[in-house]
CSV table of C-alpha atoms in Angstrom, one decimal:
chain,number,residue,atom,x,y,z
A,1,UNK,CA,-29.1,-1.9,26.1
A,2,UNK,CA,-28.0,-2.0,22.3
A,3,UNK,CA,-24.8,-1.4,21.1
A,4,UNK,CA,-24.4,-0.9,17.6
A,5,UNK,CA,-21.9,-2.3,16.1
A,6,UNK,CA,-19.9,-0.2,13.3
A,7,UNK,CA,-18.4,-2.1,10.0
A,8,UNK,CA,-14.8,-1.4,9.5
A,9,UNK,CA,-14.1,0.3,6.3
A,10,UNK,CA,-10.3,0.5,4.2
A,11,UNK,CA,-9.1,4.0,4.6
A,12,UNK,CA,-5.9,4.8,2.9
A,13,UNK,CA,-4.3,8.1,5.0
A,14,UNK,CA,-1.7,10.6,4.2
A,15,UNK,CA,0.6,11.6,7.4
A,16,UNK,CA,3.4,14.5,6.0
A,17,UNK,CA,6.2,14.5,9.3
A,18,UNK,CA,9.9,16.0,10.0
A,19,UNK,CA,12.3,13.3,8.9
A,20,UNK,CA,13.5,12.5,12.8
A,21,UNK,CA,14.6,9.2,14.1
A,22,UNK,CA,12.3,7.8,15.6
A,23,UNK,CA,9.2,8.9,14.4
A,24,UNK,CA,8.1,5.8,12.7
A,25,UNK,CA,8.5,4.0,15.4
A,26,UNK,CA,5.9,6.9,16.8
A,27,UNK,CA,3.4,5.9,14.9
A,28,UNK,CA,3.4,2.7,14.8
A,29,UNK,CA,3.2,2.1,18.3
A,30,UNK,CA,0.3,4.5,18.3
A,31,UNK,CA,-1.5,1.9,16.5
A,32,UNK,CA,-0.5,-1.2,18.0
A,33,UNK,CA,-0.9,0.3,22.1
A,34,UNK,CA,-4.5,0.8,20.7
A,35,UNK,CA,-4.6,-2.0,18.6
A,36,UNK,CA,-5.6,-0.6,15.4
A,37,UNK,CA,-4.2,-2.7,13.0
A,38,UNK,CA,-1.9,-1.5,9.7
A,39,UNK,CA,-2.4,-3.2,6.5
A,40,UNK,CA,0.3,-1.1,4.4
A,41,UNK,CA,2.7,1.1,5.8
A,42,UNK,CA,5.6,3.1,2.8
A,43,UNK,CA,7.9,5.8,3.6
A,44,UNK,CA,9.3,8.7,1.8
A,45,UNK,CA,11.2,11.5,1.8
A,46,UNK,CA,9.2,14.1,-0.4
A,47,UNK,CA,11.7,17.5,0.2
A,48,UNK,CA,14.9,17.9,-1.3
A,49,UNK,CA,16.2,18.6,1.8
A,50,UNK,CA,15.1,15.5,2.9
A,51,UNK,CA,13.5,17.5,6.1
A,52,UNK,CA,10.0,16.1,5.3
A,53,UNK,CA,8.9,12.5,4.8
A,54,UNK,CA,5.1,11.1,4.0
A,55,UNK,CA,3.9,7.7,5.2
A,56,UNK,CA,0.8,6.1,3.4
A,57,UNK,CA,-1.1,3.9,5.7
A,58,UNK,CA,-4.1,1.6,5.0
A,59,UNK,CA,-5.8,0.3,7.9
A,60,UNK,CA,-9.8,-0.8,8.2
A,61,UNK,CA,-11.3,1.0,10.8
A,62,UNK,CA,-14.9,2.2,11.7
A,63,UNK,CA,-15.5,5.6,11.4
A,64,UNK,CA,-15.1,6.3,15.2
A,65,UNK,CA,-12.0,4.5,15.2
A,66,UNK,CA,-10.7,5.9,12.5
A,67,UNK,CA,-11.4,9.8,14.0
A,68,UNK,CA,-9.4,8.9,16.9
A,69,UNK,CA,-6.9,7.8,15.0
A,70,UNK,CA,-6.1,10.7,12.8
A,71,UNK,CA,-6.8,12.8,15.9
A,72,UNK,CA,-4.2,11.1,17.8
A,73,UNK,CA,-1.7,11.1,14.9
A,74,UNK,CA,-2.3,15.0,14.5
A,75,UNK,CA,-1.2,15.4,18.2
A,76,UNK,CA,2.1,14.3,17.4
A,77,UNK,CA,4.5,17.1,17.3
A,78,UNK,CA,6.2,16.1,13.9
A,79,UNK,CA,3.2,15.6,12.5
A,80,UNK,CA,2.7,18.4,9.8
A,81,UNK,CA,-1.1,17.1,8.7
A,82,UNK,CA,-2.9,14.1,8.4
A,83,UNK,CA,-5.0,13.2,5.3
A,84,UNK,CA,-7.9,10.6,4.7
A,85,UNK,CA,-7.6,10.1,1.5
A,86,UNK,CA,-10.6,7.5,1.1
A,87,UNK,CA,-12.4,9.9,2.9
A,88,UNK,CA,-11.8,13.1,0.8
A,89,UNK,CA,-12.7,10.9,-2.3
A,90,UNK,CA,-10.9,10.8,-5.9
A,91,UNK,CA,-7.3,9.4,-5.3
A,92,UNK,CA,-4.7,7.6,-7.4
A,93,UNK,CA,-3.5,4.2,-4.8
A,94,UNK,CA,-0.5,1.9,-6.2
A,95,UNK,CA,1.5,-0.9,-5.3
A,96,UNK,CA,4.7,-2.6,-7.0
A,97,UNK,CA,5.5,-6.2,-6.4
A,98,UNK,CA,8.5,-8.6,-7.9
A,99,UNK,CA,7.0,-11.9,-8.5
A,100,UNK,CA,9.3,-14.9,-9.4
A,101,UNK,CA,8.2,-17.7,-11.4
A,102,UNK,CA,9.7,-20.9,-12.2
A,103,UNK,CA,8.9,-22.2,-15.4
A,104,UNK,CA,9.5,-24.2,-18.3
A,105,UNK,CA,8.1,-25.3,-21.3
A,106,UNK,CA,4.0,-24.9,-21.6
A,107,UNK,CA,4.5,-22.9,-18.2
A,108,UNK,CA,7.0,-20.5,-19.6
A,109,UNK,CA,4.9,-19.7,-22.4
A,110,UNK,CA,1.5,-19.4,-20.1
A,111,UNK,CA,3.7,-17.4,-17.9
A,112,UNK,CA,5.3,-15.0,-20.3
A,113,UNK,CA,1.9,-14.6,-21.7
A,114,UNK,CA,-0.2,-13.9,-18.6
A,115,UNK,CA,2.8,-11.4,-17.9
A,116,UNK,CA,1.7,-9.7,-21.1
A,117,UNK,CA,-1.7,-9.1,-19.8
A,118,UNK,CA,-0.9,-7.8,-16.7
A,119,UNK,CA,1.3,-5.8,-18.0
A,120,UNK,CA,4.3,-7.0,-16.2
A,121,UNK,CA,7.9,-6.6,-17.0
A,122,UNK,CA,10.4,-9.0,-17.1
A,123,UNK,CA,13.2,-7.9,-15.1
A,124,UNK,CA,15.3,-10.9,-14.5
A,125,UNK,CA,15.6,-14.1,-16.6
A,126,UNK,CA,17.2,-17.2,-16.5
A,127,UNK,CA,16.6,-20.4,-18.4
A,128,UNK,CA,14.4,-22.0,-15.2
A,129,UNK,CA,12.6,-18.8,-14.2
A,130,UNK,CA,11.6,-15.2,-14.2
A,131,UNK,CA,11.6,-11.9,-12.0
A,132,UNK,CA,8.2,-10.0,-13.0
A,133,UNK,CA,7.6,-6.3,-11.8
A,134,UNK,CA,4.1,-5.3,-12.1
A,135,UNK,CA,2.3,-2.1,-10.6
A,136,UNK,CA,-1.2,-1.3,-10.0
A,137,UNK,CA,-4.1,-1.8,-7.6
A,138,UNK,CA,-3.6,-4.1,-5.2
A,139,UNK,CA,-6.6,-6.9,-6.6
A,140,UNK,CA,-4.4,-6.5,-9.4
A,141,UNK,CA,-1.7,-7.8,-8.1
A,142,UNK,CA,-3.3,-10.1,-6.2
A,143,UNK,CA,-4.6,-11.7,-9.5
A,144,UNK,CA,-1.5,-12.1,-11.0
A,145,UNK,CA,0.0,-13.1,-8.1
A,146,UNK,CA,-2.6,-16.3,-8.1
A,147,UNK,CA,-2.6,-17.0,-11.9
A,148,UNK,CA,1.4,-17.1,-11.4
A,149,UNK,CA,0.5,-20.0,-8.5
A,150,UNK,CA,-0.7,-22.0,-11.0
A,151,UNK,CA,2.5,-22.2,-13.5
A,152,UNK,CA,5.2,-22.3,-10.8
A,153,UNK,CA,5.4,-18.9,-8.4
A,154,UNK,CA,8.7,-19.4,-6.1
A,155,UNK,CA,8.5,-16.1,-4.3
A,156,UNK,CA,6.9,-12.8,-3.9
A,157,UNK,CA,7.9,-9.3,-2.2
A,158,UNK,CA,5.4,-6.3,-2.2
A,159,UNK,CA,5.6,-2.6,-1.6
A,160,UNK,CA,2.8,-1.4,-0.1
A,161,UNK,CA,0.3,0.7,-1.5
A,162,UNK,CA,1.2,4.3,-2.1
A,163,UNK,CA,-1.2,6.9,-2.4
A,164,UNK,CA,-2.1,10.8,-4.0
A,165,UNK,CA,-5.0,12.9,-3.8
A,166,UNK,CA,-6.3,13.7,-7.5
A,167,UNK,CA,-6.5,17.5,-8.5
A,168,UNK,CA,-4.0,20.3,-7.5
A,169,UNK,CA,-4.6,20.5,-3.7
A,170,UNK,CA,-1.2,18.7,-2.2
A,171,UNK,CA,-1.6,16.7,1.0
């Protein structure tokens, strides 16, 4: 007998729940009993009543895998809906890191510069380093992220990747 063997894909999904204690907690231990694994995971409230919250989650998954698991989120009662972004195509997908550099002389300059590229703000100084915010794509970051390696990174802390559907349909 052969089994075929499915390739894990990236799938970004949108899951709209009731803002309840506990339901994060939910959710993540649906994925690790089965052990699915989560790349990103970010959290919102999206209501002004802060009633309803939506998590972003990118995991890699095959196809089967990945239609148990947003069948098996859905069942959950505060689950409103679950989305597949990659899935239902054209999306916008974020992330935001803080990258400090240390740097002085030639590697202050190359730093500065490079943040200029990138597009980077500067969002804390001091005469030995600097606190960088830059958004975008995760490879993006990524990049910078390594180029900054190379004059003197110190530390990094990331967001996760957030995610919306393009056109007027709301997840």
């Amino acid at each position: 007998m052969h089994i075929k063997e499915e390739k894990a894909e990236r799938h970004t999904l949108a899951v709209i729940v009731d803002n309840e204690p506990g339901i994060l907690a939910r959710i993540a231990g649906l994925f690790t009993a089965r052990g699915y694994n989560i790349e990103s995971l970010t959290v919102s409230e999206i209501t002004d009543d802060k009633s309803v919250s939506r998590i972003t989650i990118v995991t890699s998954a095959s196809a089967h895998v990945l239609e148990q698991i947003v069948a098996q989120l859905d069942r959950l009662v505060p689950v409103h809906k679950v989305r597949d972004l990659t899935a239902e195509g054209d999306h916008v997908e974020r992330e935001l890191a803080l990258v400090k550099v240390a740097g002085t002389g030639d590697h202050r300059i190359e730093a500065l510069r490079l943040s200029e590229v990138y597009r980077a703000r500067v969002v804390d100084a001091t005469i030995s380093s600097f606190v960088f915010e830059v958004t975008g794509t995760t490879e993006k970051i990524d990049k910078f992220i390594e180029l900054m390696s190379e004059v003197g990174l110190i530390e990094v802390a990331r967001t996760g990747i957030v995610a919306i559907s393009r056109g007027k349909e709301a997840a």
